XYZ file of C-alpha atoms in Angstrom:
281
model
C 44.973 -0.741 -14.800
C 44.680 -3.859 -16.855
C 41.051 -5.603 -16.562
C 40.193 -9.420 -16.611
C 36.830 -10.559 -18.177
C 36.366 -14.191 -17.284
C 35.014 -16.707 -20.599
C 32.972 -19.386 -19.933
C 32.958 -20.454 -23.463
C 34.495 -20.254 -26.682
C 31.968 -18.268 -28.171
C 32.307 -16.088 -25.089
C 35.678 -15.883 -25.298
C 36.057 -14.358 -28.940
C 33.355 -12.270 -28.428
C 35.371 -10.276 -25.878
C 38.326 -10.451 -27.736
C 36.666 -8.892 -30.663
C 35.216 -6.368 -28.519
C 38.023 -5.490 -27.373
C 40.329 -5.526 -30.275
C 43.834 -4.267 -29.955
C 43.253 -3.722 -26.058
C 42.788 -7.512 -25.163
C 44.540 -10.868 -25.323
C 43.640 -14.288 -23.664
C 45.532 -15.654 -20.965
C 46.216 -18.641 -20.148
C 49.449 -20.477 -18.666
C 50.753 -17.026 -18.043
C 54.239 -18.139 -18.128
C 55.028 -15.920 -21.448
C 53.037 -13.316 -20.347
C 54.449 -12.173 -17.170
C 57.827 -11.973 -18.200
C 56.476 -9.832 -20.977
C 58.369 -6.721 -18.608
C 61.657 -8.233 -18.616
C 61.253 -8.232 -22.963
C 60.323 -4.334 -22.234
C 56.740 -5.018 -23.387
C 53.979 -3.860 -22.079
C 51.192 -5.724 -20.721
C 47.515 -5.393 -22.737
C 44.767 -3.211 -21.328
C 42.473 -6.341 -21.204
C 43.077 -9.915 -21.028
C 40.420 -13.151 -21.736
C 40.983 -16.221 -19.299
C 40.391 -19.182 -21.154
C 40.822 -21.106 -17.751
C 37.235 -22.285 -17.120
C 36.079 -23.389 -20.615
C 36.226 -26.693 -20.660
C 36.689 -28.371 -24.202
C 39.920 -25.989 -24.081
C 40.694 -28.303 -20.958
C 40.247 -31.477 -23.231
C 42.768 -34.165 -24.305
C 40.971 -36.849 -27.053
C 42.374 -39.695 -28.896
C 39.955 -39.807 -31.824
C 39.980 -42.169 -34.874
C 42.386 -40.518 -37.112
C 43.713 -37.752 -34.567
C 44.695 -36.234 -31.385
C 42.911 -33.483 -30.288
C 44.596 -31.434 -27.956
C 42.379 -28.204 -26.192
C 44.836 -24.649 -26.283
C 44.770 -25.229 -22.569
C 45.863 -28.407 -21.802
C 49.504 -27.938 -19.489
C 52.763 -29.510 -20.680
C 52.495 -31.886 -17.599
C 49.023 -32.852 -18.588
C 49.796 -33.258 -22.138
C 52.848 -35.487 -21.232
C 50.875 -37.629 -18.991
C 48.028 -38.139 -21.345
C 50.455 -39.527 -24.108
C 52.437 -41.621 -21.566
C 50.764 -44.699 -23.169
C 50.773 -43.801 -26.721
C 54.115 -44.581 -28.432
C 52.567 -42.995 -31.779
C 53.140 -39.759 -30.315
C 56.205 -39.897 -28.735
C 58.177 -36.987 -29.763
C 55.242 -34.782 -28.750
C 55.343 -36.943 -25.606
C 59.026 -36.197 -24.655
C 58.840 -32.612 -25.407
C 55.858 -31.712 -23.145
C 57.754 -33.657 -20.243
C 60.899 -32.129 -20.535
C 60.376 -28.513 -21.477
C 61.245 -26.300 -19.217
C 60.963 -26.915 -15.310
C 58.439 -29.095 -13.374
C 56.829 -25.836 -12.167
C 56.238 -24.347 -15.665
C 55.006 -27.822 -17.136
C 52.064 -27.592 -14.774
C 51.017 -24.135 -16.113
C 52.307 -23.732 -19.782
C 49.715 -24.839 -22.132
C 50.210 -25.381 -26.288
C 48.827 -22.585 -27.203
C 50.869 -20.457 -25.385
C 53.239 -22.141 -26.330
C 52.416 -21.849 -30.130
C 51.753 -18.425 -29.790
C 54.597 -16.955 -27.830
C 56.133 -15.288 -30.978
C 59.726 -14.442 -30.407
C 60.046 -17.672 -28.060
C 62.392 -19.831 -30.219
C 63.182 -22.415 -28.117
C 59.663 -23.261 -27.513
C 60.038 -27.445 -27.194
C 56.181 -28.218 -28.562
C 56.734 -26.379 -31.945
C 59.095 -28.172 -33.362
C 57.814 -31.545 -32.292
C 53.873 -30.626 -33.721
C 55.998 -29.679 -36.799
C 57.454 -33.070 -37.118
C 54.071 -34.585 -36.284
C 52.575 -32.955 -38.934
C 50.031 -31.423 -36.364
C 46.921 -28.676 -37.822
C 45.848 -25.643 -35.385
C 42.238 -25.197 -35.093
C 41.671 -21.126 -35.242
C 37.899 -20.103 -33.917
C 36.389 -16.834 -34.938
C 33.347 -14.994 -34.966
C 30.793 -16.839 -37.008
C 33.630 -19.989 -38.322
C 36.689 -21.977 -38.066
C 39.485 -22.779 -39.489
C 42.580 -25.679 -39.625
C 46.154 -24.227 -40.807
C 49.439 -26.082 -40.510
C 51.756 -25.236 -37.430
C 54.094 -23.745 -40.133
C 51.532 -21.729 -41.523
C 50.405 -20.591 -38.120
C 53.968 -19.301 -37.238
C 53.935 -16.907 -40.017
C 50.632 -15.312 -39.050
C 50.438 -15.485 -35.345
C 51.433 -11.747 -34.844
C 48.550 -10.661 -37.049
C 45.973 -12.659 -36.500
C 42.414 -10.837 -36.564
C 40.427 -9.718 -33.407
C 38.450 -11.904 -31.912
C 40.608 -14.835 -33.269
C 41.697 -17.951 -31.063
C 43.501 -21.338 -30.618
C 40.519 -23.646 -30.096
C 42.625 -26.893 -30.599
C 45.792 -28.445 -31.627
C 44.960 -31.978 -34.132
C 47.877 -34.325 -34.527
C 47.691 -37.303 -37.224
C 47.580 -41.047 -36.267
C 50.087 -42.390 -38.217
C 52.668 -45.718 -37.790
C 55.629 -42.987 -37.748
C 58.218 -43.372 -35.528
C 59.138 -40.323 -33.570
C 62.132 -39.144 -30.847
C 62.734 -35.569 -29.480
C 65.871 -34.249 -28.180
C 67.014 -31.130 -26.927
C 70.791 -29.878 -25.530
C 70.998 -27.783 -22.759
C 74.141 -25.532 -21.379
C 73.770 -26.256 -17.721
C 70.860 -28.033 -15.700
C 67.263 -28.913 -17.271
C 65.059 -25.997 -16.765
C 67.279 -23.729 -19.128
C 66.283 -23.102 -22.523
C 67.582 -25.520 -24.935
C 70.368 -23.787 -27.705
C 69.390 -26.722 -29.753
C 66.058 -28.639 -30.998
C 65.559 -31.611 -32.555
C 62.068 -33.545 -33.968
C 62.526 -36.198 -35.893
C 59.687 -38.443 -37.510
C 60.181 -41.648 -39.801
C 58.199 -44.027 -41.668
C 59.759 -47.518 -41.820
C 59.819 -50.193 -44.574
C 59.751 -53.893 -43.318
C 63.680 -53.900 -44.419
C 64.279 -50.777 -41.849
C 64.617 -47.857 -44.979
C 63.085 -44.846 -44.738
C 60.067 -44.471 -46.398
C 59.290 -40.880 -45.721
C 60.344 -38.392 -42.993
C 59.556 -35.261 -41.675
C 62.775 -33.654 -39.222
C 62.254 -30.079 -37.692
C 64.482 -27.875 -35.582
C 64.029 -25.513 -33.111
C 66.242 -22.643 -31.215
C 68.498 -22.857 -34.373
C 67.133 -20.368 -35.803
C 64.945 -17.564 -35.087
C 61.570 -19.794 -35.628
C 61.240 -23.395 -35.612
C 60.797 -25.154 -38.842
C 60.997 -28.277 -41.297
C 64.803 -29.448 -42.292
C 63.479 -30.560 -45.876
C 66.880 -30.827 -47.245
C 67.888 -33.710 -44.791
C 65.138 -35.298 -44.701
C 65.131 -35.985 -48.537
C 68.707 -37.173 -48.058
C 67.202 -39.932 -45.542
C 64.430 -41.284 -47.698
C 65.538 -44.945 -49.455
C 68.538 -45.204 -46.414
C 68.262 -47.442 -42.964
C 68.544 -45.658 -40.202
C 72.158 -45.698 -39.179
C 73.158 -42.787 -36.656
C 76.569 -42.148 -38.299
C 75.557 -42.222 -41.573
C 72.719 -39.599 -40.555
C 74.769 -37.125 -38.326
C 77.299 -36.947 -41.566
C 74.135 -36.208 -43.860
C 72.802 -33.423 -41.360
C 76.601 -32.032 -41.084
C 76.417 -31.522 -45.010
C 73.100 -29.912 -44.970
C 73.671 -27.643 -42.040
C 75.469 -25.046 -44.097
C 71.904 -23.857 -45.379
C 71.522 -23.149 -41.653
C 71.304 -19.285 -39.899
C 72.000 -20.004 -36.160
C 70.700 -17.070 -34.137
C 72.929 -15.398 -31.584
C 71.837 -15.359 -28.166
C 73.227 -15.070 -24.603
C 73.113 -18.248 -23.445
C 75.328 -19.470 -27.059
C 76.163 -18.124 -30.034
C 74.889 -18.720 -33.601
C 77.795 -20.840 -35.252
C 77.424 -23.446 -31.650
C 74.215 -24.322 -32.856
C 74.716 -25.340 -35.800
C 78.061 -27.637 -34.735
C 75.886 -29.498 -32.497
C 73.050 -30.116 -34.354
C 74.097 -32.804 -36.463
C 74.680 -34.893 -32.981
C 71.574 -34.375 -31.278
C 70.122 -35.897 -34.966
C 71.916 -38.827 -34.136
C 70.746 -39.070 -30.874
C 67.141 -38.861 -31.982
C 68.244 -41.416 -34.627
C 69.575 -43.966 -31.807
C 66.268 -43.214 -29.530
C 64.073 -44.495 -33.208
C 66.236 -47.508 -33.572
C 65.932 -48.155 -30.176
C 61.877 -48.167 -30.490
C 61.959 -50.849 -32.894
């Protein structure tokens, strides 16, 4: 029988965690978690709610960042950001992932750390955000990149937590975009965040682009974004540019489309992100 210990802070909550090493996780959102039967996985002995600690709850617009508590919902993180254009590819991903009914449960870091999730729609958009994670353990804490945090998450050391997601102020502009098969609550085959610094002439100054649901984790399209830096932002000019690079590409196979779809279709949800910047200006 699986047993529920109830934190009331963070200290509290990595405390347990620790104690109870590979036999506990935290819980949050749930919405991972309780399909973990239908991935033929089997539930932990112990989980942590994180439900009633309230700086986990917390949503901040600080001077140089955005902090973001592991528990804040899609649906509150959407609302929150609502009025703040700066962030608005982090803004359209929380409000469209999924289904109304999951966006008011799902929180980032479930979302984050639902490893073998690939079309999770926060990742890539913290990615292209440049976001940190905030990791608290016994006795310290720590700040790693989103990137970096992808390539630990499955082995990250009892007692071990997201505390809080930080995302840059910056005078990018953002879009996200996403391509479903059918209706809006299906996972999207195709993910698209896409951040760009503007001269006063409308070039590309720098530019950070990352996918997600390509591949098998989300991550950083370096090779077009260098191809964008010193060009205007013309849509047709940039879904030809992501066409060329998309050949460095590995779309995963999956039920609801194959591997090579992906990839075709990518370089036109680009230029839809592309259209949604222009439009911004």
């Amino acid at each position: 029988m699986n047993s529920l210990h109830v934190a009331t802070s963070v200290a509290d909550a990595i405390a347990a965690l620790a104690d109870r090493g590979d036999g506990g996780a935290p819980l949050a959102g749930a919405t991972w978690i309780m399909r973990a039967p239908i991935r033929k996985e089997q539930h932990p002995r112990s989980y942590v709610a994180l439900a009633k600690i309230d700086e986990l709850q917390r949503v901040e617009l600080l001077h140089d960042y955005l902090s973001i508590g592991a528990c804040v919902t899609h649906a509150r993180l959407a609302a929150a950001l609502a009025p703040l254009p700066e962030f608005r590819a982090l803004a359209v991903a929380a409000g469209s992932s999924a289904n109304p009914a999951i966006r008011q449960m799902a929180t980032i870091g479930g979302n984050l750390c639902a490893a073998g999730f690939a079309a999770a729609d926060l990742v890539p958009a913290l990615i292209c955000l440049d976001a940190q994670i905030e990791l608290a353990m016994p006795g310290e804490s720590t700040r790693v990149s989103v990137e970096a945090f992808l390539t630990m998450r499955t082995d990250l050391p009892h007692g071990c937590l997201v505390r809080r997601v930080m995302v840059p102020r910056t005078t990018y502009r953002s879009d996200h975009v996403r391509l479903t098969l059918r209706k809006g609550g299906d996972y999207p085959v195709v993910i698209v965040s896409l951040a760009a610094e503007l001269g006063s002439t409308g070039v590309v100054k720098s530019a950070r682009v990352a996918i997600g649901s390509v591949e098998t984790t989300a991550r950083r399209w370096e090779k077009f974004e260098r191809l964008l830096i010193g060009h205007p932002l013309d849509p047709a000019d940039v879904t030809e540019k992501a066409t060329l690079c998309a050949d460095e590409l590995h779309g995963r196979e999956g039920v609801e489309a194959p591997g090579w779809y992906r990839i075709k279709v990518l370089p036109s949800l680009v230029g839809r992100a592309v259209r949604n910047i222009r439009g911004q200006c």
